[in-house]
Amino acid sequence: AQCCTAAFIALFFTRFWLVSALYAAWWLIDREKPTKGGRRIHVLRNCIVWRYMRDYFPITLVKTAELDPRQNYLVGFHPHGVLSAGAFLNFCTEASGFSILFPGITPHLMMLSLWFRIPFFRDYVMSGGLIPSDKESASYVLQKPEGGNLLAIIVGGAQEALDARPGSFTLLLKNRKGFVRLAIQHGTPLVPAFSFGENDVFDQVKNPKGSWLRRIQHWLQQIMGISLPLFHARGIFQYSFGLIPYRRPICTVVGKPIPVQKKHRPSEEEVDQVHQKYLNELSKLFEKHKAKYNVPEDSHLEFI
């Protein structure tokens, strides 16, 4: 992202200044596109690079129920992990065979809005199906009358990344109800998805709640909108230390849809009821599949 910004500015001081000038004009004309479903480019979604990324960990996508292409869906993705590798590869590329598993469904993944303000980079992230994480963008996707859209939201967000470490099953979800309210307002079925192994590909410097490091991380998050977990894993030529993720499998299991009755202005009680049902279904999904992915029997989801 920083490279894109630097290149955009630097070009103004070279004989190629017209490239940045024309892009600036295009950016102005095209400024609403991210909130209108983005602009996916199927060639980039099918790029061979993503298949190498899939095979590195490896990453797989598992379907447990059919999704009707005549409906729209809102998928809650858990956990965030450090880099959300499973969410990106499964919903923003075709490396794991999304279109084969869910024919007729077009996936969209929400991402922090600030990344769509960066020249060139905004077009790159839109090419995979990423859209800004705001209500306007979400509503545009979920309002498609003929159905066939899937909106994936990493509910725990950047803050949850601060608890991402191997063996952790703590989800920042107890008081996150905006996605539930959104689903009710559009009458969109909710679909829980848990990505086993998402937290296992990086270690993180200890940052317990109340520690000076955690306080600094929260302060930076409030200022910049993104969290800064101090993560580490392996190197390119050695396995003891580095920033390359460990080669540990990630398997994203997509659960069955939870029917939601449409109501334009749901009460807090109605939101709470659907939210609790979602938590129950997510827990059931986790408990049903955890043994397949080497999760200890005594490990359970913790909602904070």
Coordinates of N, CA, C and O in Angstrom, one line a residue, residues 58-231:
P58 N -1.4 -26.2 3.5 CA -2.3 -25.8 2.5 C -3.6 -25.2 3.1 O -3.9 -25.4 4.3
I59 N -4.4 -24.6 2.2 CA -5.7 -24.0 2.6 C -6.8 -24.8 1.8 O -6.7 -25.0 0.6
T60 N -7.9 -25.1 2.6 CA -9.0 -25.8 1.9 C -10.3 -25.2 2.4 O -10.4 -24.5 3.4
L61 N -11.3 -25.3 1.5 CA -12.7 -24.8 1.8 C -13.6 -26.0 1.9 O -13.7 -26.8 1.0
V62 N -14.4 -26.1 3.0 CA -15.4 -27.2 3.1 C -16.8 -26.7 3.2 O -17.1 -25.8 4.0
K63 N -17.7 -27.3 2.4 CA -19.1 -27.0 2.4 C -19.8 -28.0 3.2 O -19.6 -29.2 3.0
T64 N -20.7 -27.6 4.1 CA -21.5 -28.5 4.9 C -23.0 -28.4 4.5 O -23.8 -29.3 5.0
A65 N -23.4 -27.4 3.7 CA -24.8 -27.3 3.3 C -24.9 -26.5 2.0 O -24.0 -25.7 1.7
E66 N -25.9 -26.8 1.3 CA -26.1 -26.1 0.0 C -26.5 -24.6 0.2 O -27.3 -24.3 1.2
L67 N -26.1 -23.7 -0.7 CA -26.6 -22.3 -0.6 C -27.4 -22.1 -1.9 O -26.9 -22.3 -3.0
D68 N -28.6 -21.6 -1.8 CA -29.5 -21.4 -2.9 C -29.0 -20.1 -3.6 O -29.0 -19.0 -3.0
P69 N -28.7 -20.2 -4.9 CA -28.2 -19.0 -5.7 C -29.3 -18.0 -5.9 O -29.0 -16.9 -6.4
R70 N -30.5 -18.3 -5.5 CA -31.6 -17.3 -5.6 C -31.7 -16.5 -4.4 O -32.6 -15.6 -4.3
Q71 N -30.9 -16.7 -3.4 CA -30.9 -15.9 -2.2 C -29.5 -15.2 -2.0 O -28.5 -15.7 -2.5
N72 N -29.5 -14.2 -1.2 CA -28.2 -13.6 -0.8 C -27.9 -14.1 0.6 O -28.8 -14.5 1.4
Y73 N -26.6 -14.1 1.0 CA -26.2 -14.6 2.3 C -25.2 -13.7 3.0 O -24.4 -13.0 2.3
L74 N -25.2 -13.7 4.3 CA -24.2 -13.0 5.1 C -23.4 -14.0 5.9 O -24.0 -14.7 6.8
V75 N -22.2 -14.2 5.6 CA -21.3 -15.2 6.2 C -20.4 -14.5 7.3 O -19.8 -13.5 7.0
G76 N -20.5 -15.0 8.5 CA -19.6 -14.5 9.6 C -18.3 -15.4 9.6 O -18.5 -16.6 9.8
F77 N -17.2 -14.8 9.4 CA -15.9 -15.5 9.3 C -15.2 -15.4 10.6 O -15.0 -14.3 11.1
H78 N -14.7 -16.5 11.2 CA -14.0 -16.6 12.4 C -12.9 -17.6 12.4 O -13.1 -18.6 11.7
P79 N -11.8 -17.4 13.0 CA -11.3 -16.1 13.7 C -10.6 -15.2 12.6 O -10.4 -15.6 11.5
H80 N -10.3 -14.0 13.1 CA -9.6 -13.1 12.2 C -8.2 -13.6 11.8 O -7.7 -13.5 10.7
G81 N -7.5 -14.2 12.9 CA -6.1 -14.5 12.7 C -5.2 -13.3 12.5 O -5.7 -12.2 12.7
V82 N -4.0 -13.5 12.2 CA -3.1 -12.3 12.0 C -3.3 -11.7 10.6 O -3.5 -10.4 10.5
L83 N -3.4 -12.5 9.6 CA -3.5 -11.9 8.2 C -4.8 -12.4 7.5 O -5.0 -12.0 6.3
S84 N -5.7 -13.2 8.1 CA -6.9 -13.6 7.5 C -6.6 -14.3 6.2 O -7.3 -14.1 5.2
A85 N -5.6 -15.2 6.2 CA -5.2 -15.9 4.9 C -6.4 -16.7 4.4 O -6.6 -16.8 3.2
G86 N -7.1 -17.4 5.3 CA -8.2 -18.3 4.8 C -9.3 -17.5 4.2 O -9.9 -17.9 3.2
A87 N -9.6 -16.4 4.8 CA -10.7 -15.6 4.3 C -10.4 -15.0 2.9 O -11.2 -15.1 2.0
F88 N -9.2 -14.5 2.8 CA -8.7 -14.0 1.5 C -8.7 -15.0 0.4 O -9.3 -14.8 -0.7
L89 N -8.0 -16.1 0.6 CA -7.9 -17.1 -0.4 C -9.2 -17.8 -0.8 O -9.5 -18.0 -2.0
N90 N -10.0 -18.0 0.2 CA -11.3 -18.8 -0.1 C -12.4 -17.9 -0.7 O -13.2 -18.4 -1.5
F91 N -12.4 -16.6 -0.4 CA -13.5 -15.7 -0.9 C -13.0 -14.8 -2.0 O -13.8 -14.2 -2.7
C92 N -11.7 -14.5 -2.1 CA -11.2 -13.5 -3.0 C -10.4 -14.1 -4.2 O -10.0 -13.4 -5.1
T93 N -10.3 -15.4 -4.2 CA -9.7 -16.2 -5.3 C -10.4 -17.4 -5.6 O -11.3 -17.8 -4.8
E94 N -10.1 -18.1 -6.7 CA -10.7 -19.4 -7.0 C -9.8 -20.6 -6.7 O -10.1 -21.7 -7.1
A95 N -8.7 -20.3 -5.9 CA -7.8 -21.4 -5.7 C -8.4 -22.6 -4.9 O -7.9 -23.7 -5.1
S96 N -9.3 -22.3 -4.1 CA -9.9 -23.4 -3.3 C -11.2 -23.9 -3.9 O -12.0 -24.7 -3.3
G97 N -11.6 -23.3 -5.1 CA -12.7 -23.8 -5.8 C -14.1 -23.3 -5.3 O -15.1 -24.0 -5.3
F98 N -14.1 -22.0 -4.9 CA -15.4 -21.5 -4.4 C -16.5 -21.7 -5.4 O -17.6 -22.1 -5.0
S99 N -16.3 -21.3 -6.6 CA -17.4 -21.3 -7.6 C -17.9 -22.7 -7.9 O -19.0 -22.9 -8.4
I100 N -17.0 -23.7 -7.7 CA -17.4 -25.1 -7.9 C -18.2 -25.6 -6.8 O -19.2 -26.3 -6.9
L101 N -17.8 -25.2 -5.5 CA -18.5 -25.7 -4.3 C -19.9 -24.9 -4.2 O -20.9 -25.5 -3.8
F102 N -19.9 -23.7 -4.6 CA -21.1 -22.9 -4.5 C -21.5 -22.2 -5.8 O -21.3 -21.0 -6.0
P103 N -21.9 -23.0 -6.7 CA -22.3 -22.5 -8.1 C -23.4 -21.4 -8.0 O -24.3 -21.6 -7.3
G104 N -23.2 -20.4 -8.8 CA -24.2 -19.3 -8.9 C -24.1 -18.3 -7.7 O -24.9 -17.4 -7.7
I105 N -23.1 -18.4 -6.9 CA -22.9 -17.5 -5.8 C -21.7 -16.6 -6.0 O -20.6 -17.1 -6.3
T106 N -21.8 -15.3 -5.9 CA -20.7 -14.4 -6.0 C -20.2 -13.9 -4.7 O -21.0 -13.2 -4.0
P107 N -19.0 -14.2 -4.2 CA -18.6 -13.8 -2.9 C -18.0 -12.4 -2.9 O -17.3 -12.0 -3.8
H108 N -18.2 -11.7 -1.8 CA -17.7 -10.4 -1.5 C -17.1 -10.4 -0.1 O -17.8 -10.9 0.8
L109 N -15.9 -10.0 0.1 CA -15.3 -9.9 1.5 C -15.1 -8.5 1.9 O -14.6 -7.7 1.1
M110 N -15.5 -8.1 3.1 CA -15.3 -6.8 3.6 C -13.9 -6.5 4.1 O -13.3 -7.4 4.8
M111 N -13.4 -5.3 3.9 CA -12.1 -4.9 4.3 C -12.1 -3.5 4.8 O -13.0 -2.7 4.4
L112 N -11.2 -3.1 5.7 CA -11.2 -1.7 6.2 C -11.2 -0.7 5.1 O -10.5 -0.8 4.1
S113 N -12.1 0.3 5.3 CA -12.3 1.3 4.2 C -11.1 2.1 3.8 O -11.0 2.5 2.7
L114 N -10.2 2.2 4.8 CA -9.0 3.1 4.5 C -8.1 2.5 3.3 O -7.5 3.3 2.6
W115 N -8.2 1.2 3.1 CA -7.4 0.6 2.0 C -7.9 1.0 0.6 O -7.2 0.9 -0.4
F116 N -9.2 1.5 0.6 CA -9.7 1.8 -0.7 C -9.5 3.3 -1.0 O -9.9 3.8 -2.0
R117 N -8.7 4.0 -0.2 CA -8.3 5.4 -0.4 C -6.9 5.4 -1.0 O -6.3 6.5 -1.2
I118 N -6.3 4.3 -1.2 CA -4.9 4.3 -1.7 C -4.9 4.0 -3.2 O -5.4 3.1 -3.7
P119 N -4.2 4.9 -3.9 CA -4.2 4.8 -5.4 C -3.6 3.5 -5.9 O -2.7 3.0 -5.3
F120 N -4.1 3.0 -7.0 CA -3.7 1.7 -7.6 C -4.1 0.5 -6.7 O -4.6 -0.5 -7.2
F121 N -3.8 0.6 -5.4 CA -4.0 -0.5 -4.5 C -5.5 -0.8 -4.4 O -6.0 -1.9 -4.3
R122 N -6.4 0.3 -4.5 CA -7.8 0.1 -4.4 C -8.3 -0.8 -5.5 O -9.2 -1.6 -5.4
D123 N -7.7 -0.6 -6.7 CA -8.2 -1.4 -7.9 C -7.7 -2.8 -7.8 O -8.5 -3.7 -8.2
Y124 N -6.6 -3.0 -7.1 CA -6.1 -4.4 -6.9 C -7.0 -5.2 -6.0 O -7.4 -6.3 -6.3
V125 N -7.3 -4.6 -4.8 CA -8.2 -5.3 -3.9 C -9.6 -5.5 -4.4 O -10.2 -6.5 -4.1
M126 N -10.1 -4.5 -5.2 CA -11.4 -4.7 -5.7 C -11.5 -5.9 -6.7 O -12.5 -6.5 -6.9
S127 N -10.3 -6.1 -7.4 CA -10.3 -7.2 -8.4 C -10.6 -8.6 -7.9 O -11.1 -9.4 -8.6
G128 N -10.4 -8.8 -6.6 CA -10.7 -10.0 -6.0 C -12.1 -10.2 -5.4 O -12.5 -11.2 -4.9
G129 N -12.8 -9.0 -5.3 CA -14.1 -9.1 -4.7 C -14.2 -8.4 -3.3 O -15.2 -8.5 -2.6
L130 N -13.1 -7.7 -2.9 CA -13.1 -7.0 -1.6 C -13.9 -5.7 -1.8 O -13.8 -5.0 -2.8
I131 N -14.6 -5.3 -0.7 CA -15.4 -4.1 -0.6 C -15.2 -3.5 0.7 O -14.8 -4.1 1.7
P132 N -15.4 -2.1 0.9 CA -15.2 -1.5 2.1 C -16.2 -2.0 3.2 O -17.3 -2.4 3.0
S133 N -15.7 -1.9 4.5 CA -16.5 -2.4 5.6 C -17.3 -1.3 6.1 O -17.1 -0.7 7.2
D134 N -18.3 -0.9 5.4 CA -19.3 0.1 5.8 C -20.7 -0.4 5.5 O -20.9 -1.3 4.6
K135 N -21.7 0.3 6.1 CA -23.1 -0.2 5.9 C -23.5 0.0 4.5 O -24.3 -0.9 3.9
E136 N -23.1 1.1 3.8 CA -23.6 1.3 2.4 C -23.1 0.2 1.5 O -23.9 -0.3 0.7
S137 N -21.8 -0.2 1.6 CA -21.3 -1.3 0.8 C -22.0 -2.6 1.0 O -22.3 -3.3 0.1
A138 N -22.2 -2.9 2.3 CA -22.9 -4.1 2.7 C -24.3 -4.2 2.1 O -24.7 -5.2 1.6
S139 N -25.0 -3.1 2.3 CA -26.4 -3.0 1.9 C -26.5 -3.2 0.3 O -27.4 -3.9 -0.1
Y140 N -25.6 -2.6 -0.4 CA -25.6 -2.8 -1.9 C -25.5 -4.2 -2.3 O -26.3 -4.7 -3.2
V141 N -24.7 -5.0 -1.6 CA -24.5 -6.4 -1.9 C -25.7 -7.2 -1.5 O -26.2 -8.1 -2.3
L142 N -26.3 -6.9 -0.4 CA -27.4 -7.7 0.2 C -28.7 -7.4 -0.5 O -29.7 -8.1 -0.3
Q143 N -28.8 -6.3 -1.2 CA -30.1 -5.8 -1.8 C -30.3 -6.4 -3.2 O -31.3 -6.2 -3.8
K144 N -29.3 -7.2 -3.7 CA -29.5 -7.7 -5.0 C -30.8 -8.5 -5.1 O -30.9 -9.6 -4.5
P145 N -31.8 -8.1 -5.9 CA -33.1 -8.7 -5.9 C -33.1 -10.2 -6.4 O -33.9 -11.0 -5.9
E146 N -32.3 -10.5 -7.3 CA -32.3 -11.9 -7.9 C -31.4 -12.8 -7.0 O -31.4 -14.0 -7.3
G147 N -30.8 -12.3 -6.0 CA -30.0 -13.2 -5.1 C -28.6 -13.5 -5.7 O -28.2 -12.9 -6.7
G148 N -28.0 -14.5 -5.1 CA -26.7 -14.9 -5.7 C -25.5 -14.2 -5.1 O -24.3 -14.5 -5.6
N149 N -25.6 -13.3 -4.2 CA -24.5 -12.6 -3.6 C -24.2 -13.2 -2.2 O -25.1 -13.5 -1.4
L150 N -23.0 -13.3 -1.8 CA -22.5 -13.7 -0.5 C -21.6 -12.6 0.1 O -20.6 -12.3 -0.6
L151 N -22.0 -12.1 1.2 CA -21.1 -11.1 1.9 C -20.5 -11.7 3.1 O -21.1 -12.2 4.0
A152 N -19.1 -11.8 3.0 CA -18.4 -12.4 4.2 C -17.8 -11.2 5.0 O -17.2 -10.3 4.5
I153 N -18.0 -11.3 6.3 CA -17.6 -10.3 7.3 C -16.7 -11.0 8.3 O -17.1 -12.0 8.9
I154 N -15.5 -10.5 8.5 CA -14.6 -11.0 9.5 C -15.0 -10.3 10.8 O -14.5 -9.2 11.1
V155 N -15.9 -10.9 11.5 CA -16.7 -10.1 12.6 C -15.8 -9.6 13.7 O -15.9 -8.5 14.2
G156 N -14.7 -10.4 14.1 CA -13.9 -10.0 15.2 C -13.0 -8.8 14.8 O -12.5 -8.0 15.7
G157 N -12.8 -8.6 13.5 CA -12.0 -7.4 13.1 C -10.6 -7.4 13.5 O -10.0 -8.3 14.1
A158 N -10.0 -6.2 13.3 CA -8.6 -6.0 13.7 C -8.3 -6.2 15.1 O -7.2 -6.7 15.5
Q159 N -9.2 -5.9 16.0 CA -9.0 -6.1 17.4 C -8.8 -7.5 17.8 O -8.0 -7.9 18.7
E160 N -9.5 -8.4 17.1 CA -9.4 -9.9 17.4 C -8.0 -10.4 17.1 O -7.6 -11.4 17.6
A161 N -7.4 -9.8 16.1 CA -6.0 -10.2 15.7 C -5.0 -10.1 16.8 O -4.0 -10.9 16.8
L162 N -5.3 -9.3 17.8 CA -4.4 -9.2 19.0 C -4.4 -10.4 19.9 O -3.5 -10.6 20.7
D163 N -5.4 -11.3 19.7 CA -5.5 -12.6 20.4 C -5.2 -13.8 19.5 O -5.4 -14.9 20.0
A164 N -4.7 -13.5 18.3 CA -4.4 -14.6 17.4 C -3.1 -15.2 17.7 O -2.0 -14.7 17.4
R165 N -3.1 -16.4 18.2 CA -1.9 -17.2 18.5 C -2.3 -18.7 18.5 O -3.4 -19.1 18.7
P166 N -1.3 -19.6 18.2 CA -1.6 -21.0 18.1 C -2.4 -21.5 19.4 O -2.0 -21.2 20.5
G167 N -3.4 -22.3 19.1 CA -4.2 -22.9 20.2 C -5.2 -22.0 20.8 O -5.9 -22.4 21.8
S168 N -5.4 -20.7 20.3 CA -6.4 -19.8 20.8 C -7.7 -19.9 20.1 O -7.7 -20.0 18.9
F169 N -8.8 -20.0 20.9 CA -10.1 -20.1 20.3 C -11.0 -19.0 20.9 O -12.2 -19.2 21.1
T170 N -10.4 -17.9 21.1 CA -11.1 -16.7 21.7 C -11.6 -15.8 20.6 O -10.8 -15.4 19.7
L171 N -12.9 -15.6 20.6 CA -13.5 -14.8 19.5 C -14.2 -13.5 20.1 O -14.9 -13.6 21.1
L172 N -13.9 -12.4 19.5 CA -14.5 -11.1 19.9 C -15.8 -11.0 19.2 O -16.0 -10.5 18.1
L173 N -16.8 -11.6 19.9 CA -18.1 -11.7 19.3 C -19.3 -11.5 20.2 O -20.4 -11.3 19.8
K174 N -19.0 -11.5 21.5 CA -20.1 -11.4 22.5 C -21.0 -10.1 22.3 O -22.2 -10.2 22.5
N175 N -20.3 -9.0 22.0 CA -21.1 -7.7 21.8 C -21.0 -7.2 20.4 O -21.4 -6.1 20.2
R176 N -20.6 -8.0 19.5 CA -20.6 -7.6 18.1 C -21.9 -8.1 17.4 O -22.1 -9.3 17.1
K177 N -22.8 -7.1 17.3 CA -24.2 -7.5 16.8 C -24.6 -6.7 15.6 O -25.7 -6.9 15.1
G178 N -23.7 -5.9 15.1 CA -24.1 -5.1 13.9 C -24.4 -5.9 12.7 O -25.3 -5.6 11.9
F179 N -23.6 -7.0 12.5 CA -23.8 -7.9 11.3 C -25.1 -8.6 11.4 O -25.8 -8.9 10.4
V180 N -25.6 -8.9 12.7 CA -26.9 -9.5 12.9 C -28.0 -8.6 12.5 O -29.0 -8.9 11.9
R181 N -27.9 -7.3 13.0 CA -28.9 -6.3 12.7 C -29.0 -6.1 11.2 O -30.1 -6.0 10.6
L182 N -27.9 -6.1 10.5 CA -27.8 -5.9 9.1 C -28.6 -7.1 8.4 O -29.3 -6.9 7.4
A183 N -28.3 -8.3 8.8 CA -29.0 -9.5 8.3 C -30.5 -9.4 8.4 O -31.3 -9.7 7.5
I184 N -31.0 -8.9 9.6 CA -32.4 -8.8 9.9 C -33.0 -7.8 9.0 O -34.1 -8.0 8.4
Q185 N -32.4 -6.6 8.9 CA -32.9 -5.5 8.1 C -33.1 -5.9 6.6 O -33.9 -5.4 5.9
H186 N -32.3 -6.9 6.1 CA -32.4 -7.3 4.7 C -33.0 -8.7 4.6 O -33.2 -9.2 3.5
G187 N -33.3 -9.3 5.7 CA -33.9 -10.6 5.6 C -33.0 -11.7 5.0 O -33.4 -12.6 4.4
T188 N -31.7 -11.5 5.3 CA -30.6 -12.3 4.7 C -30.2 -13.4 5.7 O -29.9 -13.1 6.9
P189 N -30.2 -14.7 5.2 CA -29.8 -15.8 6.1 C -28.3 -15.6 6.6 O -27.5 -15.1 5.8
L190 N -28.1 -15.9 7.8 CA -26.7 -15.8 8.4 C -26.1 -17.2 8.3 O -26.7 -18.2 8.5
V191 N -24.8 -17.2 7.9 CA -24.0 -18.4 7.7 C -22.8 -18.3 8.6 O -21.9 -17.5 8.3
P192 N -22.6 -19.2 9.6 CA -21.4 -19.2 10.4 C -20.3 -19.9 9.6 O -20.5 -20.9 8.9
A193 N -19.0 -19.4 9.7 CA -17.9 -20.1 9.1 C -16.7 -20.1 10.1 O -16.4 -19.0 10.6
F194 N -16.1 -21.2 10.3 CA -15.0 -21.2 11.2 C -13.8 -21.8 10.4 O -13.8 -22.8 9.8
S195 N -12.6 -21.0 10.6 CA -11.4 -21.4 9.8 C -10.4 -22.0 10.8 O -9.7 -21.3 11.5
F196 N -10.4 -23.4 10.8 CA -9.5 -24.1 11.7 C -8.1 -23.9 11.2 O -7.8 -24.0 10.0
G197 N -7.2 -23.6 12.1 CA -5.8 -23.4 11.8 C -5.4 -21.9 11.5 O -4.3 -21.6 11.3
E198 N -6.4 -21.0 11.4 CA -6.2 -19.6 11.1 C -5.2 -19.0 12.1 O -4.4 -18.1 11.7
N199 N -5.4 -19.4 13.3 CA -4.5 -18.7 14.4 C -3.2 -19.4 14.5 O -2.3 -19.0 15.3
D200 N -3.0 -20.5 13.8 CA -1.8 -21.3 14.0 C -0.6 -21.0 13.2 O 0.5 -21.5 13.4
V201 N -0.7 -20.1 12.2 CA 0.3 -19.9 11.2 C 1.3 -18.8 11.7 O 2.4 -18.6 11.0
F202 N 1.1 -18.1 12.8 CA 2.0 -17.2 13.4 C 2.0 -17.3 14.9 O 1.0 -17.5 15.5
D203 N 3.2 -17.1 15.5 CA 3.3 -16.8 16.9 C 3.1 -15.3 17.1 O 3.4 -14.5 16.2
Q204 N 2.8 -14.9 18.3 CA 2.7 -13.5 18.6 C 3.3 -13.2 20.0 O 3.2 -14.0 20.9
V205 N 4.0 -12.1 20.1 CA 4.5 -11.6 21.4 C 3.4 -11.5 22.4 O 2.3 -11.0 22.1
K206 N 3.7 -12.0 23.6 CA 2.7 -12.0 24.6 C 2.2 -10.6 24.9 O 3.0 -9.7 25.1
N207 N 0.9 -10.4 24.9 CA 0.3 -9.1 25.1 C -1.0 -9.2 25.9 O -2.1 -8.9 25.4
P208 N -0.9 -9.8 27.1 CA -2.1 -10.0 27.9 C -2.9 -8.6 28.2 O -2.2 -7.6 28.2
K209 N -4.2 -8.7 28.4 CA -5.0 -7.5 28.6 C -4.4 -6.8 29.9 O -4.2 -7.4 30.9
G210 N -4.3 -5.5 29.7 CA -3.7 -4.7 30.9 C -2.3 -4.5 30.8 O -1.7 -3.6 31.5
S211 N -1.6 -5.2 29.9 CA -0.1 -5.0 29.7 C 0.2 -3.7 29.0 O -0.7 -3.2 28.2
W212 N 1.4 -3.2 29.1 CA 1.7 -2.0 28.4 C 1.7 -2.1 26.9 O 1.2 -1.2 26.2
L213 N 2.0 -3.3 26.4 CA 2.0 -3.6 25.0 C 0.6 -3.6 24.5 O 0.3 -2.9 23.4
R214 N -0.3 -4.2 25.2 CA -1.7 -4.2 24.7 C -2.3 -2.8 24.7 O -3.1 -2.5 23.8
R215 N -2.0 -2.0 25.7 CA -2.5 -0.7 25.8 C -2.0 0.2 24.6 O -2.8 0.9 24.0
I216 N -0.7 0.0 24.2 CA -0.2 0.7 23.1 C -0.9 0.3 21.8 O -1.2 1.1 20.9
Q217 N -1.1 -1.1 21.7 CA -1.7 -1.6 20.5 C -3.2 -1.1 20.3 O -3.6 -0.7 19.2
H218 N -3.9 -1.0 21.4 CA -5.3 -0.4 21.4 C -5.2 1.0 21.0 O -6.1 1.5 20.3
W219 N -4.3 1.7 21.6 CA -4.1 3.2 21.3 C -3.9 3.4 19.8 O -4.5 4.3 19.2
L220 N -2.9 2.6 19.2 CA -2.6 2.7 17.8 C -3.8 2.4 16.9 O -4.0 2.9 15.9
Q221 N -4.6 1.4 17.4 CA -5.7 0.9 16.6 C -6.8 2.0 16.6 O -7.4 2.3 15.6
Q222 N -7.0 2.7 17.7 CA -8.0 3.8 17.7 C -7.5 5.0 16.8 O -8.4 5.6 16.2
I223 N -6.2 5.2 16.7 CA -5.7 6.3 15.8 C -5.8 5.9 14.3 O -6.3 6.6 13.5
M224 N -5.3 4.7 14.0 CA -5.1 4.3 12.6 C -6.2 3.4 12.1 O -6.4 3.2 10.9
G225 N -7.0 2.8 13.0 CA -8.1 1.9 12.5 C -7.6 0.5 12.3 O -8.4 -0.4 12.0
I226 N -6.3 0.2 12.4 CA -5.8 -1.2 12.2 C -5.0 -1.6 13.4 O -4.4 -0.7 14.1
S227 N -5.0 -2.8 13.7 CA -4.2 -3.3 14.9 C -2.8 -3.7 14.4 O -2.6 -4.0 13.2
L228 N -1.9 -3.7 15.3 CA -0.5 -4.1 15.0 C 0.0 -5.2 15.9 O 0.8 -5.0 16.8
P229 N -0.4 -6.4 15.6 CA 0.1 -7.5 16.4 C 1.6 -7.8 16.1 O 2.0 -7.7 14.9
L230 N 2.4 -8.0 17.1 CA 3.8 -8.3 16.9 C 4.0 -9.8 16.7 O 4.2 -10.5 17.6
F231 N 3.8 -10.2 15.4 CA 3.9 -11.6 15.1 C 5.2 -12.0 14.5 O 6.0 -11.2 14.0

